[in-house]
PDB file of N, CA and C in Angstrom:
ATOM      1  N   MET P  97     -13.027 -10.006  -0.693  1.00 94.00           N
ATOM      2  CA  MET P  97     -12.387  -9.601  -1.889  1.00 94.00           C
ATOM      3  C   MET P  97     -11.051 -10.313  -2.051  1.00 94.00           C
ATOM      4  N   THR P  98     -10.689 -10.707  -3.214  1.00 95.00           N
ATOM      5  CA  THR P  98      -9.172 -11.442  -3.449  1.00 95.00           C
ATOM      6  C   THR P  98      -8.509 -10.568  -4.236  1.00 95.00           C
ATOM      7  N   VAL P  99      -7.353 -10.289  -3.755  1.00 95.00           N
ATOM      8  CA  VAL P  99      -6.347  -9.433  -4.343  1.00 95.00           C
ATOM      9  C   VAL P  99      -5.086 -10.172  -4.673  1.00 95.00           C
ATOM     10  N   HIS P 100      -4.584  -9.776  -6.037  1.00 94.00           N
ATOM     11  CA  HIS P 100      -3.363 -10.454  -6.537  1.00 94.00           C
ATOM     12  C   HIS P 100      -2.280  -9.321  -7.026  1.00 94.00           C
ATOM     13  N   CYS P 101      -1.402  -8.976  -6.309  1.00 93.00           N
ATOM     14  CA  CYS P 101      -0.509  -8.099  -6.771  1.00 93.00           C
ATOM     15  C   CYS P 101       0.829  -8.435  -7.436  1.00 93.00           C
ATOM     16  N   LYS P 102       1.464  -7.855  -8.267  1.00 92.00           N
ATOM     17  CA  LYS P 102       2.674  -8.274  -8.867  1.00 92.00           C
ATOM     18  C   LYS P 102       3.341  -7.114  -9.703  1.00 92.00           C
ATOM     19  N   SER P 103       4.583  -7.351  -9.893  1.00 88.00           N
ATOM     20  CA  SER P 103       5.202  -6.596 -10.856  1.00 88.00           C
ATOM     21  C   SER P 103       5.997  -7.430 -11.924  1.00 88.00           C
ATOM     22  N   LYS P 104       6.794  -6.792 -12.776  1.00 84.00           N
ATOM     23  CA  LYS P 104       7.491  -7.671 -13.581  1.00 84.00           C
ATOM     24  C   LYS P 104       8.346  -8.637 -13.078  1.00 84.00           C
ATOM     25  N   ASN P 105       8.917  -8.404 -11.851  1.00 83.00           N
ATOM     26  CA  ASN P 105       9.864  -9.258 -11.227  1.00 83.00           C
ATOM     27  C   ASN P 105       9.375  -9.862 -10.089  1.00 83.00           C
ATOM     28  N   ASP P 106       8.244  -9.526  -9.456  1.00 88.00           N
ATOM     29  CA  ASP P 106       7.697 -10.081  -8.156  1.00 88.00           C
ATOM     30  C   ASP P 106       6.150 -10.596  -8.283  1.00 88.00           C
ATOM     31  N   ASP P 107       5.851 -11.597  -8.009  1.00 93.00           N
ATOM     32  CA  ASP P 107       4.434 -12.041  -7.761  1.00 93.00           C
ATOM     33  C   ASP P 107       4.132 -12.361  -6.419  1.00 93.00           C
ATOM     34  N   LEU P 108       3.243 -11.309  -5.786  1.00 93.00           N
ATOM     35  CA  LEU P 108       3.057 -11.547  -4.320  1.00 93.00           C
ATOM     36  C   LEU P 108       1.961 -12.654  -4.122  1.00 93.00           C
ATOM     37  N   GLY P 109       1.256 -13.308  -5.062  1.00 95.00           N
ATOM     38  CA  GLY P 109       0.345 -14.206  -4.607  1.00 95.00           C
ATOM     39  C   GLY P 109      -1.110 -13.778  -4.634  1.00 95.00           C
ATOM     40  N   PHE P 110      -2.062 -14.770  -4.263  1.00 96.00           N
ATOM     41  CA  PHE P 110      -3.274 -14.336  -4.005  1.00 96.00           C
ATOM     42  C   PHE P 110      -3.708 -14.240  -2.447  1.00 96.00           C
ATOM     43  N   HIS P 111      -4.212 -13.171  -2.249  1.00 96.00           N
ATOM     44  CA  HIS P 111      -4.932 -12.941  -0.872  1.00 96.00           C
ATOM     45  C   HIS P 111      -6.143 -12.607  -0.644  1.00 96.00           C
ATOM     46  N   THR P 112      -6.954 -13.403   0.258  1.00 96.00           N
ATOM     47  CA  THR P 112      -8.324 -13.105   0.457  1.00 96.00           C
ATOM     48  C   THR P 112      -8.453 -12.091   1.633  1.00 96.00           C
ATOM     49  N   ILE P 113      -9.061 -10.986   1.379  1.00 94.00           N
ATOM     50  CA  ILE P 113      -9.134  -9.886   2.385  1.00 94.00           C
ATOM     51  C   ILE P 113     -10.668  -9.615   2.795  1.00 94.00           C
ATOM     52  N   MET P 114     -10.992  -9.714   3.983  1.00 92.00           N
ATOM     53  CA  MET P 114     -12.460  -9.514   4.528  1.00 92.00           C
ATOM     54  C   MET P 114     -12.753  -8.052   4.658  1.00 92.00           C
ATOM     55  N   PHE P 115     -13.878  -7.716   4.715  1.00 88.00           N
ATOM     56  CA  PHE P 115     -14.271  -6.268   4.834  1.00 88.00           C
ATOM     57  C   PHE P 115     -13.694  -5.798   6.194  1.00 88.00           C
ATOM     58  N   GLY P 116     -12.973  -4.496   5.967  1.00 88.00           N
ATOM     59  CA  GLY P 116     -12.399  -3.974   7.032  1.00 88.00           C
ATOM     60  C   GLY P 116     -10.986  -4.263   7.255  1.00 88.00           C
ATOM     61  N   GLN P 117     -10.508  -5.356   6.712  1.00 91.00           N
ATOM     62  CA  GLN P 117      -9.131  -5.680   6.828  1.00 91.00           C
ATOM     63  C   GLN P 117      -8.126  -5.042   5.787  1.00 91.00           C
ATOM     64  N   SER P 118      -6.843  -5.119   6.111  1.00 90.00           N
ATOM     65  CA  SER P 118      -5.796  -4.472   5.270  1.00 90.00           C
ATOM     66  C   SER P 118      -4.890  -5.644   4.649  1.00 90.00           C
ATOM     67  N   TYR P 119      -4.330  -5.247   3.471  1.00 90.00           N
ATOM     68  CA  TYR P 119      -3.241  -6.169   2.943  1.00 90.00           C
ATOM     69  C   TYR P 119      -2.195  -5.058   2.722  1.00 90.00           C
ATOM     70  N   VAL P 120      -1.044  -5.546   3.145  1.00 88.00           N
ATOM     71  CA  VAL P 120       0.187  -4.713   3.261  1.00 88.00           C
ATOM     72  C   VAL P 120       1.244  -5.422   2.387  1.00 88.00           C
ATOM     73  N   PHE P 121       2.095  -4.762   1.533  1.00 86.00           N
ATOM     74  CA  PHE P 121       3.412  -5.217   1.118  1.00 86.00           C
ATOM     75  C   PHE P 121       4.319  -4.132   0.833  1.00 86.00           C
ATOM     76  N   SER P 122       5.598  -4.529   0.858  1.00 82.00           N
ATOM     77  CA  SER P 122       6.606  -3.600   0.702  1.00 82.00           C
ATOM     78  C   SER P 122       7.695  -4.102  -0.446  1.00 82.00           C
ATOM     79  N   PHE P 123       8.473  -3.104  -0.825  1.00 80.00           N
ATOM     80  CA  PHE P 123       9.364  -3.384  -1.936  1.00 80.00           C
ATOM     81  C   PHE P 123      10.431  -2.192  -1.924  1.00 80.00           C
ATOM     82  N   LYS P 124      11.540  -2.486  -2.954  1.00 74.00           N
ATOM     83  CA  LYS P 124      12.476  -1.535  -3.077  1.00 74.00           C
ATOM     84  C   LYS P 124      12.392  -1.106  -4.596  1.00 74.00           C
ATOM     85  N   PRO P 125      12.275   0.063  -4.952  1.00 71.00           N
ATOM     86  CA  PRO P 125      12.190   0.326  -6.389  1.00 71.00           C
ATOM     87  C   PRO P 125      13.458  -0.090  -7.182  1.00 71.00           C
ATOM     88  N   ILE P 126      13.167  -0.462  -8.369  1.00 67.00           N
ATOM     89  CA  ILE P 126      14.245  -0.765  -9.252  1.00 67.00           C
ATOM     90  C   ILE P 126      14.651   0.445  -9.772  1.00 67.00           C
ATOM     91  N   VAL P 127      16.250   0.782  -9.593  1.00 66.00           N
ATOM     92  CA  VAL P 127      16.643   2.239 -10.176  1.00 66.00           C
ATOM     93  C   VAL P 127      17.743   1.746 -11.057  1.00 66.00           C
ATOM     94  N   PHE P 128      17.485   2.379 -12.414  1.00 65.00           N
ATOM     95  CA  PHE P 128      18.585   2.300 -13.413  1.00 65.00           C
ATOM     96  C   PHE P 128      19.080   3.646 -13.261  1.00 65.00           C
ATOM     97  N   PRO P 129      20.362   3.751 -13.904  1.00 57.00           N
ATOM     98  CA  PRO P 129      21.017   5.098 -13.933  1.00 57.00           C
ATOM     99  C   PRO P 129      20.293   6.195 -14.571  1.00 57.00           C
ATOM    100  N   ILE P 130      19.342   5.712 -15.526  1.00 62.00           N
ATOM    101  CA  ILE P 130      18.620   6.778 -16.131  1.00 62.00           C
ATOM    102  C   ILE P 130      17.182   7.070 -15.861  1.00 62.00           C
ATOM    103  N   PHE P 131      16.459   5.996 -15.254  1.00 62.00           N
ATOM    104  CA  PHE P 131      15.276   6.073 -14.875  1.00 62.00           C
ATOM    105  C   PHE P 131      14.870   5.069 -13.733  1.00 62.00           C
ATOM    106  N   ILE P 132      13.827   5.313 -13.136  1.00 63.00           N
ATOM    107  CA  ILE P 132      13.193   4.368 -12.170  1.00 63.00           C
ATOM    108  C   ILE P 132      12.059   3.468 -12.839  1.00 63.00           C
ATOM    109  N   ALA P 133      12.105   2.097 -12.811  1.00 71.00           N
ATOM    110  CA  ALA P 133      11.291   1.357 -13.610  1.00 71.00           C
ATOM    111  C   ALA P 133      10.300   0.392 -12.798  1.00 71.00           C
ATOM    112  N   THR P 134      10.219   0.760 -11.441  1.00 81.00           N
ATOM    113  CA  THR P 134       9.086  -0.169 -10.772  1.00 81.00           C
ATOM    114  C   THR P 134       7.619   0.278 -11.000  1.00 81.00           C
ATOM    115  N   LEU P 135       7.049  -0.851 -11.210  1.00 85.00           N
ATOM    116  CA  LEU P 135       5.447  -0.814 -11.448  1.00 85.00           C
ATOM    117  C   LEU P 135       4.979  -2.087 -10.767  1.00 85.00           C
ATOM    118  N   PHE P 136       3.854  -1.805  -9.889  1.00 88.00           N
ATOM    119  CA  PHE P 136       3.206  -2.792  -9.251  1.00 88.00           C
ATOM    120  C   PHE P 136       1.652  -2.636  -9.682  1.00 88.00           C
ATOM    121  N   PHE P 137       1.022  -3.741 -10.059  1.00 91.00           N
ATOM    122  CA  PHE P 137      -0.513  -3.490 -10.399  1.00 91.00           C
ATOM    123  C   PHE P 137      -1.095  -4.770  -9.638  1.00 91.00           C
ATOM    124  N   CYS P 138      -2.381  -4.626  -9.420  1.00 93.00           N
ATOM    125  CA  CYS P 138      -3.122  -5.632  -8.575  1.00 93.00           C
ATOM    126  C   CYS P 138      -4.447  -5.884  -9.422  1.00 93.00           C
ATOM    127  N   SER P 139      -4.933  -7.051  -9.195  1.00 93.00           N
ATOM    128  CA  SER P 139      -6.120  -7.548  -9.629  1.00 93.00           C
ATOM    129  C   SER P 139      -7.062  -7.697  -8.538  1.00 93.00           C
ATOM    130  N   PHE P 140      -8.499  -7.448  -8.532  1.00 94.00           N
ATOM    131  CA  PHE P 140      -9.280  -7.547  -7.552  1.00 94.00           C
ATOM    132  C   PHE P 140     -10.482  -8.248  -7.959  1.00 94.00           C
ATOM    133  N   THR P 141     -11.088  -9.121  -7.217  1.00 93.00           N
ATOM    134  CA  THR P 141     -12.317  -9.851  -7.489  1.00 93.00           C
ATOM    135  C   THR P 141     -13.124  -9.658  -6.201  1.00 93.00           C
ATOM    136  N   TRP P 142     -14.505  -9.817  -6.401  1.00 93.00           N
ATOM    137  CA  TRP P 142     -15.407  -9.902  -5.208  1.00 93.00           C
ATOM    138  C   TRP P 142     -16.328 -11.020  -5.377  1.00 93.00           C
ATOM    139  N   PRO P 143     -16.741 -11.846  -4.318  1.00 92.00           N
ATOM    140  CA  PRO P 143     -17.711 -12.970  -4.623  1.00 92.00           C
ATOM    141  C   PRO P 143     -18.803 -12.732  -5.580  1.00 92.00           C
ATOM    142  N   GLN P 144     -19.412 -11.553  -5.506  1.00 92.00           N
ATOM    143  CA  GLN P 144     -20.656 -11.109  -6.217  1.00 92.00           C
ATOM    144  C   GLN P 144     -20.241 -10.731  -7.569  1.00 92.00           C
ATOM    145  N   ASP P 145     -18.968 -10.445  -7.980  1.00 88.00           N
ATOM    146  CA  ASP P 145     -18.645 -10.126  -9.261  1.00 88.00           C
ATOM    147  C   ASP P 145     -16.999 -10.800  -9.631  1.00 88.00           C
ATOM    148  N   PRO P 146     -17.006 -12.045 -10.093  1.00 82.00           N
ATOM    149  CA  PRO P 146     -15.710 -12.639 -10.146  1.00 82.00           C
ATOM    150  C   PRO P 146     -14.845 -12.077 -11.359  1.00 82.00           C
ATOM    151  N   ASN P 147     -15.387 -11.081 -12.033  1.00 88.00           N
ATOM    152  CA  ASN P 147     -14.429 -10.507 -13.201  1.00 88.00           C
ATOM    153  C   ASN P 147     -13.318  -9.911 -12.522  1.00 88.00           C
ATOM    154  N   LEU P 148     -12.196  -9.935 -13.282  1.00 89.00           N
ATOM    155  CA  LEU P 148     -10.845  -9.325 -12.778  1.00 89.00           C
ATOM    156  C   LEU P 148     -10.985  -7.703 -13.002  1.00 89.00           C
ATOM    157  N   HIS P 149     -10.678  -6.938 -12.099  1.00 92.00           N
ATOM    158  CA  HIS P 149     -10.480  -5.518 -12.090  1.00 92.00           C
ATOM    159  C   HIS P 149      -8.960  -5.084 -11.574  1.00 92.00           C
ATOM    160  N   TYR P 150      -8.460  -4.522 -12.585  1.00 92.00           N
ATOM    161  CA  TYR P 150      -6.909  -4.229 -12.482  1.00 92.00           C
ATOM    162  C   TYR P 150      -6.685  -2.809 -12.125  1.00 92.00           C
ATOM    163  N   LEU P 151      -5.818  -2.430 -11.341  1.00 92.00           N
ATOM    164  CA  LEU P 151      -5.281  -1.120 -10.936  1.00 92.00           C
ATOM    165  C   LEU P 151      -3.800  -1.026 -10.850  1.00 92.00           C
ATOM    166  N   ASP P 152      -3.213  -0.073 -11.226  1.00 90.00           N
ATOM    167  CA  ASP P 152      -1.757   0.294 -10.928  1.00 90.00           C
ATOM    168  C   ASP P 152      -1.649   0.867  -9.534  1.00 90.00           C
ATOM    169  N   VAL P 153      -1.098   0.134  -8.780  1.00 90.00           N
ATOM    170  CA  VAL P 153      -1.048   0.695  -7.449  1.00 90.00           C
ATOM    171  C   VAL P 153       0.333   1.383  -7.168  1.00 90.00           C
ATOM    172  N   TYR P 154       1.335   1.287  -7.890  1.00 87.00           N
ATOM    173  CA  TYR P 154       2.589   1.989  -7.775  1.00 87.00           C
ATOM    174  C   TYR P 154       3.212   2.083  -9.008  1.00 87.00           C
ATOM    175  N   ASP P 155       3.389   3.154  -9.607  1.00 85.00           N
ATOM    176  CA  ASP P 155       4.126   3.448 -10.962  1.00 85.00           C
ATOM    177  C   ASP P 155       5.195   4.461 -10.633  1.00 85.00           C
ATOM    178  N   ALA P 156       6.484   4.149 -10.551  1.00 79.00           N
ATOM    179  CA  ALA P 156       7.514   5.110 -10.248  1.00 79.00           C
ATOM    180  C   ALA P 156       7.612   6.223 -10.987  1.00 79.00           C
ATOM    181  N   LYS P 157       7.183   6.321 -12.187  1.00 79.00           N
ATOM    182  CA  LYS P 157       7.117   7.475 -13.117  1.00 79.00           C
ATOM    183  C   LYS P 157       6.028   8.484 -12.619  1.00 79.00           C
ATOM    184  N   ASN P 158       5.012   7.965 -11.952  1.00 78.00           N
ATOM    185  CA  ASN P 158       3.922   9.066 -11.501  1.00 78.00           C
ATOM    186  C   ASN P 158       3.601   9.115  -9.995  1.00 78.00           C
ATOM    187  N   ASP P 159       4.178   8.016  -9.338  1.00 76.00           N
ATOM    188  CA  ASP P 159       3.829   8.112  -7.830  1.00 76.00           C
ATOM    189  C   ASP P 159       5.112   8.418  -7.088  1.00 76.00           C
ATOM    190  N   ASP P 160       4.928   9.169  -6.044  1.00 76.00           N
ATOM    191  CA  ASP P 160       6.096   9.596  -5.254  1.00 76.00           C
ATOM    192  C   ASP P 160       5.891   9.421  -3.817  1.00 76.00           C
ATOM    193  N   CYS P 161       4.942   8.449  -3.569  1.00 76.00           N
ATOM    194  CA  CYS P 161       4.671   8.292  -2.071  1.00 76.00           C
ATOM    195  C   CYS P 161       5.696   7.163  -1.556  1.00 76.00           C
ATOM    196  N   ARG P 162       5.993   7.253  -0.358  1.00 77.00           N
ATOM    197  CA  ARG P 162       6.855   6.171   0.206  1.00 77.00           C
ATOM    198  C   ARG P 162       5.992   5.184   1.026  1.00 77.00           C
ATOM    199  N   ASP P 163       4.936   5.610   1.544  1.00 82.00           N
ATOM    200  CA  ASP P 163       3.849   4.676   2.147  1.00 82.00           C
ATOM    201  C   ASP P 163       2.461   4.960   1.379  1.00 82.00           C
ATOM    202  N   CYS P 164       2.397   4.134   0.387  1.00 83.00           N
ATOM    203  CA  CYS P 164       1.029   4.324  -0.505  1.00 83.00           C
ATOM    204  C   CYS P 164       0.064   3.484   0.243  1.00 83.00           C
ATOM    205  N   SER P 165      -1.039   4.172   0.601  1.00 87.00           N
ATOM    206  CA  SER P 165      -2.308   3.488   1.217  1.00 87.00           C
ATOM    207  C   SER P 165      -3.439   3.628   0.364  1.00 87.00           C
ATOM    208  N   TRP P 166      -3.822   2.528  -0.160  1.00 90.00           N
ATOM    209  CA  TRP P 166      -4.933   2.594  -1.075  1.00 90.00           C
ATOM    210  C   TRP P 166      -6.327   2.159  -0.363  1.00 90.00           C
ATOM    211  N   LYS P 167      -7.101   2.685  -0.786  1.00 91.00           N
ATOM    212  CA  LYS P 167      -8.727   2.344  -0.339  1.00 91.00           C
ATOM    213  C   LYS P 167      -9.415   1.690  -1.597  1.00 91.00           C
ATOM    214  N   ILE P 168      -9.752   0.310  -1.667  1.00 92.00           N
ATOM    215  CA  ILE P 168     -10.232  -0.278  -2.774  1.00 92.00           C
ATOM    216  C   ILE P 168     -11.747  -0.410  -2.521  1.00 92.00           C
ATOM    217  N   ASN P 169     -12.582  -0.126  -3.514  1.00 90.00           N
ATOM    218  CA  ASN P 169     -13.999  -0.452  -3.629  1.00 90.00           C
ATOM    219  C   ASN P 169     -14.381  -1.136  -4.929  1.00 90.00           C
ATOM    220  N   VAL P 170     -15.640  -1.157  -5.271  1.00 88.00           N
ATOM    221  CA  VAL P 170     -16.013  -1.796  -6.383  1.00 88.00           C
ATOM    222  C   VAL P 170     -15.847  -1.051  -7.650  1.00 88.00           C
ATOM    223  N   ASP P 171     -15.687   0.369  -7.545  1.00 90.00           N
ATOM    224  CA  ASP P 171     -15.434   1.199  -8.575  1.00 90.00           C
ATOM    225  C   ASP P 171     -13.985   1.511  -8.947  1.00 90.00           C
ATOM    226  N   GLY P 172     -13.107   1.285  -8.045  1.00 94.00           N
ATOM    227  CA  GLY P 172     -11.724   1.556  -8.189  1.00 94.00           C
ATOM    228  C   GLY P 172     -10.931   1.739  -6.965  1.00 94.00           C
ATOM    229  N   GLY P 173      -9.907   2.625  -6.808  1.00 93.00           N
ATOM    230  CA  GLY P 173      -9.158   2.804  -5.611  1.00 93.00           C
ATOM    231  C   GLY P 173      -8.955   4.289  -5.426  1.00 93.00           C
ATOM    232  N   CYS P 174      -8.542   4.538  -4.232  1.00 93.00           N
ATOM    233  CA  CYS P 174      -8.384   5.941  -3.952  1.00 93.00           C
ATOM    234  C   CYS P 174      -6.964   5.895  -3.124  1.00 93.00           C
ATOM    235  N   LEU P 175      -6.210   6.979  -3.558  1.00 89.00           N
ATOM    236  CA  LEU P 175      -4.782   7.130  -2.959  1.00 89.00           C
ATOM    237  C   LEU P 175      -4.831   8.671  -2.541  1.00 89.00           C
ATOM    238  N   ASN P 176      -4.573   8.813  -1.240  1.00 84.00           N
ATOM    239  CA  ASN P 176      -4.430  10.175  -0.695  1.00 84.00           C
ATOM    240  C   ASN P 176      -5.595  11.136  -1.332  1.00 84.00           C
ATOM    241  N   GLY P 177      -6.653  10.566  -1.419  1.00 86.00           N
ATOM    242  CA  GLY P 177      -7.941  11.432  -1.830  1.00 86.00           C
ATOM    243  C   GLY P 177      -8.072  11.577  -3.383  1.00 86.00           C
ATOM    244  N   GLU P 178      -7.099  10.955  -3.985  1.00 88.00           N
ATOM    245  CA  GLU P 178      -7.288  10.886  -5.452  1.00 88.00           C
ATOM    246  C   GLU P 178      -7.744   9.591  -5.888  1.00 88.00           C
ATOM    247  N   CYS P 179      -9.005   9.508  -6.514  1.00 93.00           N
ATOM    248  CA  CYS P 179      -9.320   8.259  -6.960  1.00 93.00           C
ATOM    249  C   CYS P 179      -9.271   7.927  -8.539  1.00 93.00           C
ATOM    250  N   ARG P 180      -9.035   6.631  -8.658  1.00 90.00           N
ATOM    251  CA  ARG P 180      -8.859   6.196 -10.181  1.00 90.00           C
ATOM    252  C   ARG P 180      -9.893   5.098 -10.360  1.00 90.00           C
ATOM    253  N   SER P 181     -10.144   4.949 -11.478  1.00 92.00           N
ATOM    254  CA  SER P 181     -11.035   3.803 -11.948  1.00 92.00           C
ATOM    255  C   SER P 181     -10.253   2.666 -12.426  1.00 92.00           C
ATOM    256  N   PHE P 182     -10.712   1.392 -12.372  1.00 92.00           N
ATOM    257  CA  PHE P 182      -9.900   0.307 -12.895  1.00 92.00           C
ATOM    258  C   PHE P 182      -9.515   0.511 -14.142  1.00 92.00           C
ATOM    259  N   ASN P 183      -8.272  -0.062 -14.524  1.00 86.00           N
ATOM    260  CA  ASN P 183      -7.776  -0.086 -15.812  1.00 86.00           C
ATOM    261  C   ASN P 183      -8.794  -0.914 -16.793  1.00 86.00           C
ATOM    262  N   LYS P 184      -9.243  -0.531 -17.920  1.00 73.00           N
ATOM    263  CA  LYS P 184      -9.888  -1.252 -18.829  1.00 73.00           C
ATOM    264  C   LYS P 184      -9.304  -2.222 -19.692  1.00 73.00           C
ATOM    265  N   ASN P 185      -8.041  -1.961 -20.020  1.00 63.00           N
ATOM    266  CA  ASN P 185      -7.134  -2.830 -21.127  1.00 63.00           C
ATOM    267  C   ASN P 185      -6.602  -4.037 -20.262  1.00 63.00           C
ATOM    268  N   ILE P 186      -7.394  -4.948 -20.135  1.00 60.00           N
ATOM    269  CA  ILE P 186      -6.967  -6.245 -19.606  1.00 60.00           C
ATOM    270  C   ILE P 186      -5.729  -6.853 -20.440  1.00 60.00           C
ATOM    271  N   GLN P 187      -5.676  -6.712 -21.643  1.00 56.00           N
ATOM    272  CA  GLN P 187      -4.664  -7.294 -22.466  1.00 56.00           C
ATOM    273  C   GLN P 187      -3.313  -6.637 -22.081  1.00 56.00           C
ATOM    274  N   LEU P 188      -3.233  -5.468 -21.887  1.00 54.00           N
ATOM    275  CA  LEU P 188      -2.014  -4.649 -21.427  1.00 54.00           C
ATOM    276  C   LEU P 188      -1.719  -5.124 -20.136  1.00 54.00           C
ATOM    277  N   MET P 189      -2.644  -5.495 -19.089  1.00 51.00           N
ATOM    278  CA  MET P 189      -2.220  -5.866 -17.869  1.00 51.00           C
ATOM    279  C   MET P 189      -1.610  -7.270 -17.961  1.00 51.00           C
ATOM    280  N   ASP P 190      -2.009  -8.259 -18.705  1.00 54.00           N
ATOM    281  CA  ASP P 190      -1.554  -9.411 -18.910  1.00 54.00           C
ATOM    282  C   ASP P 190      -0.335  -9.328 -19.512  1.00 54.00           C
ATOM    283  N   ALA P 191       0.093  -8.508 -20.482  1.00 54.00           N
ATOM    284  CA  ALA P 191       1.298  -8.473 -20.975  1.00 54.00           C
ATOM    285  C   ALA P 191       2.381  -7.831 -20.079  1.00 54.00           C
ATOM    286  N   ARG P 192       2.021  -7.191 -19.137  1.00 53.00           N
ATOM    287  CA  ARG P 192       2.998  -6.586 -18.085  1.00 53.00           C
ATOM    288  C   ARG P 192       3.428  -7.834 -17.143  1.00 53.00           C
ATOM    289  N   ALA P 193       2.762  -8.810 -17.022  1.00 52.00           N
ATOM    290  CA  ALA P 193       3.170  -9.896 -16.208  1.00 52.00           C
ATOM    291  C   ALA P 193       4.338 -10.615 -16.587  1.00 52.00           C
TER     292      ALA P 193
END
């Protein structure tokens, strides 16, 4: 699997992850006096399916984990037992970059 994670301010680059391996990154949330604005999203591709699959992996408005550990598969991702499908609106994802 190839993973590419980024936020509006940080592009973490492309990483190839083999089955059973992990990819780890850390960041400090952007905090404004009124709100927290950090959003990280990732795209995923597999050799058998080169289409981009997008997933919000951290949204400060909705996620309160300090150590977010996702498990990704071809259908989406699971965080702490809550599974989400990949985002369907690719234009929205491109606009975030």
